[in-house]
PDB file of C-alpha atoms and ligand atoms in Angstrom:
ATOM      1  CA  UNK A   1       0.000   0.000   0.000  1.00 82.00           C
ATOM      2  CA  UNK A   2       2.614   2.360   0.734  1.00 97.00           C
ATOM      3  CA  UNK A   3       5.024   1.152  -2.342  1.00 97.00           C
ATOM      4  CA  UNK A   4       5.259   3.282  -5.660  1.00 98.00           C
ATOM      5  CA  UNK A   5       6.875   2.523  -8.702  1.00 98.00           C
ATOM      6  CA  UNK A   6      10.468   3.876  -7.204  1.00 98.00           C
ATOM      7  CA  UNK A   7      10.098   4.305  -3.532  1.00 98.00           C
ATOM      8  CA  UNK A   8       8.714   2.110  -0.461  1.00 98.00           C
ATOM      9  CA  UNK A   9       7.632   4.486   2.211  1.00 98.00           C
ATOM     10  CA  UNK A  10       8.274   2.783   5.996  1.00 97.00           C
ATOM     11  CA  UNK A  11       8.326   4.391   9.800  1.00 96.00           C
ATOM     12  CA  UNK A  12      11.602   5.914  10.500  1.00 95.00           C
ATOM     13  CA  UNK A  13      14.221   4.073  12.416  1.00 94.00           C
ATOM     14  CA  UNK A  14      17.065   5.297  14.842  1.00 92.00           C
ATOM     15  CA  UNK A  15      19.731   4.024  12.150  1.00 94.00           C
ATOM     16  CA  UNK A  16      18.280   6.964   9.751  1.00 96.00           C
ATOM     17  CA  UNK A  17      19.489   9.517  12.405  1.00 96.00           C
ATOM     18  CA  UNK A  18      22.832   9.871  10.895  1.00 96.00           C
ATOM     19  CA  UNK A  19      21.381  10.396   6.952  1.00 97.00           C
ATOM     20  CA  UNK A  20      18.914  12.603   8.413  1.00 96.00           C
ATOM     21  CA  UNK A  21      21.044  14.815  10.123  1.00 94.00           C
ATOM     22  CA  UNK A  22      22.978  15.017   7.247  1.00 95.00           C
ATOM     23  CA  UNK A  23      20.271  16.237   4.863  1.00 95.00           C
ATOM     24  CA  UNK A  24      19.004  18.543   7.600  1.00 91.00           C
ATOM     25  CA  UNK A  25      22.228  20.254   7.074  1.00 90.00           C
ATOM     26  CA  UNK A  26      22.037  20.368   3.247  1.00 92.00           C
ATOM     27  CA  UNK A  27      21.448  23.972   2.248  1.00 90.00           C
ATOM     28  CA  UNK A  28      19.112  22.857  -0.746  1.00 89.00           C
ATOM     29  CA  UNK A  29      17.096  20.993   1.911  1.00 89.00           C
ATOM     30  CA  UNK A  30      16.905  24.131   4.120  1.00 86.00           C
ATOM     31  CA  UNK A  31      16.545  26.506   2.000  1.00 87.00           C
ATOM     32  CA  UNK A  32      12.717  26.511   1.498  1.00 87.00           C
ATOM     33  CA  UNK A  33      12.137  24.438   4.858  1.00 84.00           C
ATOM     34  CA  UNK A  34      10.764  25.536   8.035  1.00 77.00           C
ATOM     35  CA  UNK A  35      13.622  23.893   9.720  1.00 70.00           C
ATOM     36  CA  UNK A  36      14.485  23.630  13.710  1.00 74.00           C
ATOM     37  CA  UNK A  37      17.183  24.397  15.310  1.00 84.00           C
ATOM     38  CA  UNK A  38      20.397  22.216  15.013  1.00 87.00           C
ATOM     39  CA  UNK A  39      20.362  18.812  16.591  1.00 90.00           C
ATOM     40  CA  UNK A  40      23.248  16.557  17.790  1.00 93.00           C
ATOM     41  CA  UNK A  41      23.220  12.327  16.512  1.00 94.00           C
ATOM     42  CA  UNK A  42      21.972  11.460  19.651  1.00 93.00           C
ATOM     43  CA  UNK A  43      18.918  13.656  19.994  1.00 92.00           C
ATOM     44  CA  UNK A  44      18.057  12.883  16.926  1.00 93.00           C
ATOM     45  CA  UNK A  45      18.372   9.197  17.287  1.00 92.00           C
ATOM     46  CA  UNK A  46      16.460   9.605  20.333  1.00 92.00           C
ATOM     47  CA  UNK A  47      13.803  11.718  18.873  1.00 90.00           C
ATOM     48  CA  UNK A  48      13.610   8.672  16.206  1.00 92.00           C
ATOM     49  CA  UNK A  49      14.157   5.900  18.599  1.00 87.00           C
ATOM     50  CA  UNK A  50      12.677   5.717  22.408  1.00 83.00           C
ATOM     51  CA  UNK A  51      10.687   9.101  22.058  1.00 85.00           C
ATOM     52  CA  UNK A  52       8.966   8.283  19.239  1.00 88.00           C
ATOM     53  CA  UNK A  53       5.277   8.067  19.559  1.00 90.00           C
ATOM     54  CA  UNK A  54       3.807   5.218  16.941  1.00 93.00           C
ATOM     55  CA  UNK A  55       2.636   6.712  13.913  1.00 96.00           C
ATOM     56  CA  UNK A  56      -1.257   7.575  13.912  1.00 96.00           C
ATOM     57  CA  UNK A  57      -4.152   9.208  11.709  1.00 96.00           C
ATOM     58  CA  UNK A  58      -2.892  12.823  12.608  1.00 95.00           C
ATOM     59  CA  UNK A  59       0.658  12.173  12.913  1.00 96.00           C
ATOM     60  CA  UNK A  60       2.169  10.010  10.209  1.00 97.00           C
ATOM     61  CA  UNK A  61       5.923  10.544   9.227  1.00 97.00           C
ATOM     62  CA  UNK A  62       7.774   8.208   7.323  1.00 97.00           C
ATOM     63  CA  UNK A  63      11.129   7.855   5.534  1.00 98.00           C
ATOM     64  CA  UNK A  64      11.022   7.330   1.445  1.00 98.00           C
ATOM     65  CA  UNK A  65      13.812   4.313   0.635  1.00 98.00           C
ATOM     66  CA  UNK A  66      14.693   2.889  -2.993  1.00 98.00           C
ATOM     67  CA  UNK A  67      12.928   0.592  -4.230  1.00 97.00           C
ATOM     68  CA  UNK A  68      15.600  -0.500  -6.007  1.00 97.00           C
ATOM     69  CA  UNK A  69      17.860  -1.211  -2.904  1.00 96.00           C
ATOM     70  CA  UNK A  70      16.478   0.248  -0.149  1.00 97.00           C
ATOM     71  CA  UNK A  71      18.095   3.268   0.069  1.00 97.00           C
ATOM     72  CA  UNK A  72      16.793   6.145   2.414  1.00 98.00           C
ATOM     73  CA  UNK A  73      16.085   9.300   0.518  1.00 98.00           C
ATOM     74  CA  UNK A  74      14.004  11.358   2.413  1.00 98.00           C
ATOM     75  CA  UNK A  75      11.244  11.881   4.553  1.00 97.00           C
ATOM     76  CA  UNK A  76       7.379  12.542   3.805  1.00 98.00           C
ATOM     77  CA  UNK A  77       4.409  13.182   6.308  1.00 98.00           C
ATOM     78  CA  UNK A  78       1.018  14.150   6.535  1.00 98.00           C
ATOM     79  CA  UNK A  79       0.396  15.645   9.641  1.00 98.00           C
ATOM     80  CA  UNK A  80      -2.544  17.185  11.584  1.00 97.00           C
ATOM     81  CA  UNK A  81      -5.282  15.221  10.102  1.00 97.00           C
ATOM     82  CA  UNK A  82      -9.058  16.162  11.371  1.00 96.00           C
ATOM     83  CA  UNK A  83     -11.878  13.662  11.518  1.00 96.00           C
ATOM     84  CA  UNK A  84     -14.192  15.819  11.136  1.00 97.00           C
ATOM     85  CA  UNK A  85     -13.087  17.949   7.949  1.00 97.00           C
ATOM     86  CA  UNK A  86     -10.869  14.826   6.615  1.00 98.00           C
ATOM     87  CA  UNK A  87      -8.020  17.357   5.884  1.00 98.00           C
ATOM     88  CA  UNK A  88      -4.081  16.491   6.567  1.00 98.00           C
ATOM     89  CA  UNK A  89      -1.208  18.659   5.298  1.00 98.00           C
ATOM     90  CA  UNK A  90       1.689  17.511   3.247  1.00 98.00           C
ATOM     91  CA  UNK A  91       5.876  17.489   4.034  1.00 97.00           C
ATOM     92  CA  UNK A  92       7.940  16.172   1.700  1.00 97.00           C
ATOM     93  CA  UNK A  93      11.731  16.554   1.024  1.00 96.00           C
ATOM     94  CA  UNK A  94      14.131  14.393  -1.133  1.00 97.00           C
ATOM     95  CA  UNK A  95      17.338  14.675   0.901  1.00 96.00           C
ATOM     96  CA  UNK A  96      19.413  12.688  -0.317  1.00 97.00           C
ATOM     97  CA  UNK A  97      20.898  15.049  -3.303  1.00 96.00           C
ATOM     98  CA  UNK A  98      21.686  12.290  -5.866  1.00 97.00           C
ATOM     99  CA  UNK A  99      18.495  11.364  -6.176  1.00 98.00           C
ATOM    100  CA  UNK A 100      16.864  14.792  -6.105  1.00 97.00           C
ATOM    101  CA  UNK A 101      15.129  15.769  -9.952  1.00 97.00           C
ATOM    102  CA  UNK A 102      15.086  11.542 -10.607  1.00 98.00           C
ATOM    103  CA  UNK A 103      10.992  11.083 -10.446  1.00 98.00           C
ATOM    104  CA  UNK A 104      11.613   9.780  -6.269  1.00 98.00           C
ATOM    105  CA  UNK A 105       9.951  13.059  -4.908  1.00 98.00           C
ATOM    106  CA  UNK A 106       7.043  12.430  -7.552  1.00 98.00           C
ATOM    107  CA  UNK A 107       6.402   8.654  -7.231  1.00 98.00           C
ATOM    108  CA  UNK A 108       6.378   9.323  -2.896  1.00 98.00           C
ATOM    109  CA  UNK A 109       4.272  11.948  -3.165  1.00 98.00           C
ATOM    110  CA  UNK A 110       2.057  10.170  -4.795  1.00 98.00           C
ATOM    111  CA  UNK A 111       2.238   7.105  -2.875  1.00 98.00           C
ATOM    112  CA  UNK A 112       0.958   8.874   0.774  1.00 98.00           C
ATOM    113  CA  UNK A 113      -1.393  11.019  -1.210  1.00 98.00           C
ATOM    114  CA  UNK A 114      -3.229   7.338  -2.270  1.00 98.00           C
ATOM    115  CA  UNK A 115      -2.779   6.183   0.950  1.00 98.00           C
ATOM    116  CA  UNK A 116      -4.174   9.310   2.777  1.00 98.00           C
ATOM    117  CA  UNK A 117      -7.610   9.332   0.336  1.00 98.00           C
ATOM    118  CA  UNK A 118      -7.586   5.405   0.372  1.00 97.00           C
ATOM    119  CA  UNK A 119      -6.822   4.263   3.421  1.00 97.00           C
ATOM    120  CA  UNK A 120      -7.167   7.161   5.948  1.00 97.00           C
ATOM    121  CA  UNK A 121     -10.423   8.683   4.225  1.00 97.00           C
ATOM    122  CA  UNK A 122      -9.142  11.756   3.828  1.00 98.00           C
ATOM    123  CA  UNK A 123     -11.291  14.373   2.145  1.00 98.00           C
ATOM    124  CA  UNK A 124      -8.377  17.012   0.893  1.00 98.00           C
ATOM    125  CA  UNK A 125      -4.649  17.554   1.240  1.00 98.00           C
ATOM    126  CA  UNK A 126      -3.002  20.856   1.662  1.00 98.00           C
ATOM    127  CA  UNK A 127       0.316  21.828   1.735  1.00 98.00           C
ATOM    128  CA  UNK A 128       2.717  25.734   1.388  1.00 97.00           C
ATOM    129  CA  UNK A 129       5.236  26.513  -0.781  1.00 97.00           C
ATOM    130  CA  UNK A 130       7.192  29.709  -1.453  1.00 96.00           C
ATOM    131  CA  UNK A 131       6.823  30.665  -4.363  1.00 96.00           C
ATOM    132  CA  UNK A 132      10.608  30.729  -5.341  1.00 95.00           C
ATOM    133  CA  UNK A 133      10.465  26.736  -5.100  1.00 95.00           C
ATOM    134  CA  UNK A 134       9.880  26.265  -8.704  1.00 96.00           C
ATOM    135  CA  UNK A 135      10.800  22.456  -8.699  1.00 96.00           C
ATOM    136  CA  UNK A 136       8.396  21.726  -5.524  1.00 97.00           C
ATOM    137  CA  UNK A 137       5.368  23.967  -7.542  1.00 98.00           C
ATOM    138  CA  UNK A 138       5.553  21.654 -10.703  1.00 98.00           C
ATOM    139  CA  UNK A 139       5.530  18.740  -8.654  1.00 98.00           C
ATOM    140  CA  UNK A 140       2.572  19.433  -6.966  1.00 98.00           C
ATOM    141  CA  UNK A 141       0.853  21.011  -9.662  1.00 98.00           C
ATOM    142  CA  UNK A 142       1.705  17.641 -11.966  1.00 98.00           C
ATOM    143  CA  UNK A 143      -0.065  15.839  -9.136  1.00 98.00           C
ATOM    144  CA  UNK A 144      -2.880  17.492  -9.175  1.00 98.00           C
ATOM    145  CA  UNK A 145      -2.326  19.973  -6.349  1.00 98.00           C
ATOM    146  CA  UNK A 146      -4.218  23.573  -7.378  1.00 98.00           C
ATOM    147  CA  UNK A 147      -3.142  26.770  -5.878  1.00 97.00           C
ATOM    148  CA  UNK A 148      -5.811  28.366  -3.565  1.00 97.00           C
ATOM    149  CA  UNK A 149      -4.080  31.497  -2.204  1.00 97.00           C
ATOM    150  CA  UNK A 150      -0.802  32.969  -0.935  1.00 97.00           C
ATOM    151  CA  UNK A 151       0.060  34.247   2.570  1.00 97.00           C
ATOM    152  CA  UNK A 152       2.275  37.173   2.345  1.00 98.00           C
ATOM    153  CA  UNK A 153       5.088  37.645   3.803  1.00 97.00           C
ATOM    154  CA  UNK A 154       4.547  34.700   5.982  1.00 94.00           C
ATOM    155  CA  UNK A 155       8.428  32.965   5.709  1.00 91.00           C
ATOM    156  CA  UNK A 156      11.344  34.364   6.717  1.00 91.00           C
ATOM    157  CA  UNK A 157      15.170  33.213   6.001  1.00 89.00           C
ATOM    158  CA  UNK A 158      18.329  34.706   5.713  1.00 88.00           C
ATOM    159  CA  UNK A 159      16.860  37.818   6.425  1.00 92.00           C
ATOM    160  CA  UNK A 160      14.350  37.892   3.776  1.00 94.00           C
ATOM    161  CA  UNK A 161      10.855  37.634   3.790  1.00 96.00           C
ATOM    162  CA  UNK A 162       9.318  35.330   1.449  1.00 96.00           C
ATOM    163  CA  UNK A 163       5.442  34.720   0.387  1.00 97.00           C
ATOM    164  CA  UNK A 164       3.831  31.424   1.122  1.00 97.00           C
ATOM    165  CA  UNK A 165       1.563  29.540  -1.585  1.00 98.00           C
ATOM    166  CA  UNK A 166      -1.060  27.428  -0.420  1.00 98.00           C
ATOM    167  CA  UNK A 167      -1.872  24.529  -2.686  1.00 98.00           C
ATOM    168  CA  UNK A 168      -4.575  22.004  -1.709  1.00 98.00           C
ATOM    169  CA  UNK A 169      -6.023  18.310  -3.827  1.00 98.00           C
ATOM    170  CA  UNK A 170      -9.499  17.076  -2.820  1.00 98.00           C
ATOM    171  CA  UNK A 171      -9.719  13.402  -3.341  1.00 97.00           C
ATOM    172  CA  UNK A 172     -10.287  12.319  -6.884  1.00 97.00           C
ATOM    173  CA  UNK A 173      -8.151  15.127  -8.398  1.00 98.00           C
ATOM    174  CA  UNK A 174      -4.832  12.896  -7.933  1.00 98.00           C
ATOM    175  CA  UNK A 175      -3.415  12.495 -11.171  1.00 97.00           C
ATOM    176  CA  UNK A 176      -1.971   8.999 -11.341  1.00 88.00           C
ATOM    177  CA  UNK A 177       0.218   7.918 -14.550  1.00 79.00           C
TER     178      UNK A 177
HETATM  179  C1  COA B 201      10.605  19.193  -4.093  1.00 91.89           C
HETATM  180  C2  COA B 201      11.179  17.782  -4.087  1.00 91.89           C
HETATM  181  C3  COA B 201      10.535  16.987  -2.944  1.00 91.89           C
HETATM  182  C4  COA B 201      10.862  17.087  -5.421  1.00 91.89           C
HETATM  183  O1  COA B 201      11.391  15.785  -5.385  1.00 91.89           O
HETATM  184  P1  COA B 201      12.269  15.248  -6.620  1.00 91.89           P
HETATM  185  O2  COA B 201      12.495  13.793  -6.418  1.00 91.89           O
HETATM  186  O3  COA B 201      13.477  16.103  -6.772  1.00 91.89           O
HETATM  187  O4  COA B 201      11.239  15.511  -7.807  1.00 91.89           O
HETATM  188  P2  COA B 201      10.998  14.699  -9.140  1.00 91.89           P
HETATM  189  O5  COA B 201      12.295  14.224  -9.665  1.00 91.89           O
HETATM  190  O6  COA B 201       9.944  13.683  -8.919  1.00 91.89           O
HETATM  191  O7  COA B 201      10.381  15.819 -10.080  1.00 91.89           O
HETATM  192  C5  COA B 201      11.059  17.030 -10.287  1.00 91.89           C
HETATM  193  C6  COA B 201      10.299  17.796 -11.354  1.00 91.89           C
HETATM  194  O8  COA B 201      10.584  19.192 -11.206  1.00 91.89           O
HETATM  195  C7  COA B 201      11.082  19.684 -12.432  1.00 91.89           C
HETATM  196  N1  COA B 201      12.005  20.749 -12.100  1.00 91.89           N
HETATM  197  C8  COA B 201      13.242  20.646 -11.571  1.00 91.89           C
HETATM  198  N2  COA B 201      13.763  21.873 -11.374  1.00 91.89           N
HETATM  199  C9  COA B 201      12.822  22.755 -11.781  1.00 91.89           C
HETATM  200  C10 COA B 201      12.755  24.175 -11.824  1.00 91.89           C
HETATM  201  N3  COA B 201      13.771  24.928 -11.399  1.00 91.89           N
HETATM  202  N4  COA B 201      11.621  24.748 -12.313  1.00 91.89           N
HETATM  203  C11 COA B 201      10.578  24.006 -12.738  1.00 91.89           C
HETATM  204  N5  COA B 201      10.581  22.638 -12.706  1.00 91.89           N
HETATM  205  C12 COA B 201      11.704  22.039 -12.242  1.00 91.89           C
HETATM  206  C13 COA B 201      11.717  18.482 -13.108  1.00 91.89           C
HETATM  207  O9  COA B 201      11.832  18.661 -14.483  1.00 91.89           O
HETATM  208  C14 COA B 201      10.701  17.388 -12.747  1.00 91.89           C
HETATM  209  O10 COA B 201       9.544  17.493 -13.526  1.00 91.89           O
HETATM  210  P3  COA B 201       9.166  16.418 -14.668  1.00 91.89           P
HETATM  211  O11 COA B 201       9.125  15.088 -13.995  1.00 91.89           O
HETATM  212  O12 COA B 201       7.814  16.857 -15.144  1.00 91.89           O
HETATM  213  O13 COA B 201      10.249  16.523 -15.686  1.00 91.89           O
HETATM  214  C15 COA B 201      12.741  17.806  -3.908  1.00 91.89           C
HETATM  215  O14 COA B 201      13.317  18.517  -4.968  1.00 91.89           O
HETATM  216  C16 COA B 201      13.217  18.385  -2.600  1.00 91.89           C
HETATM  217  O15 COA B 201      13.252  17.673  -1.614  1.00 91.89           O
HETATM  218  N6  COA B 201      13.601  19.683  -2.558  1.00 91.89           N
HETATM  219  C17 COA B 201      14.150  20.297  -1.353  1.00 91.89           C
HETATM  220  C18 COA B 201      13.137  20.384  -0.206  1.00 91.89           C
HETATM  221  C19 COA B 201      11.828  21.013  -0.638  1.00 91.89           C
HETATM  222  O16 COA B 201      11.821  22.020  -1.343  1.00 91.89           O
HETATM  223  N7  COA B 201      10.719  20.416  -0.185  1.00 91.89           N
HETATM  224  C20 COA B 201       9.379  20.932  -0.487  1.00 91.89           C
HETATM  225  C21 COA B 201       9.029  22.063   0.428  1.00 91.89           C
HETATM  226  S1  COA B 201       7.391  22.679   0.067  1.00 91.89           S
END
């Protein structure tokens, strides 16, 4: 259920701590992400590990591996789901830089989209974007994502302030192959 044609989504594990502290410090990764502050190997292994709560309807993060060989690429969520409105919003980053622009981002997207409409019973998805993310946009918009309205001003890095899009896909409007 959560396989695509490239990627396998699964929970996160404490062994992905190292690879994801890595890509947290990736400044193509950061650069549009509403990061936190830096973390050390062991809070992060702990945060992945003994902390972790088990994934649920509003909380459900999970890393995006190769199918090929199992890999770990990235990591993907829906978060903050509501029963009553059947809405969840979208994270997704590819951080593993070798595979970035290679169809992975696509293909997991997809995947937890699927599984949120299917399986969850979600009603809609949204997700933000600045506007300056041209790569993210065309993904989402290839998906089926359409742009409702933009928050101004609402991101801040390096200084500058930066608009926020805010896309949204009501079930049926994925786009599958
Ligand atoms: C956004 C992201 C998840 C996409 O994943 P990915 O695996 O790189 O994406 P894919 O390879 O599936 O698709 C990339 C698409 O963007 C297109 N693209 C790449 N750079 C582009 C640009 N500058 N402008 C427009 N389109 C661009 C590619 O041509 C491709 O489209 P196509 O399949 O129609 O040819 C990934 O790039 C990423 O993690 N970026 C950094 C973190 C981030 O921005 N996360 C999203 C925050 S909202």
């Amino acid at each position: 259920m959560l396989t695509g044609k490239l990627v396998r989504l699964r929970a996160l594990e404490p062994s992905d701590a190292e690879a994801i502290q890595r890509w947290n410090e990736d400044p193509a990764v950061l650069q549009w992400m509403i990061n936190d502050y830096p973390e050390s190997l062991p809070q992060i292994a702990k945060r992945l590990g003994e902390d972790r709560p088990r994934n649920s309807y509003d909380k459900l993060i999970l890393a995006i591996e190769t199918l090929a060989d199992r890999t770990p690429i990235g990591v993907i969520a829906l978060t903050d789901a509501e029963p009553e409105n059947g809405r969840a919003e979208l994270d997704v980053y590819v951080g593993e830089a070798a595979y970035r622009n290679g169809g992975y981002g696509t293909d997991a997207i997809r995947v937890i989209c699927r599984y949120g409409f299917d399986q969850m019973r979600l009603h809609g998805i949204s997700l933000w974007v600045v506007p300056e993310n041209e790569a993210a946009r065309h993904v989402y918009k290839k998906l089926g994502f359409v742009e409702e309205g933009r928050e101004r001003e609402r991101f801040r890095r390096d200084g500058k302030w930066y608009d926020l899009i805010v896309m949204s896909m009501l079930e049926g409007e994925l786009v599958d192959e």
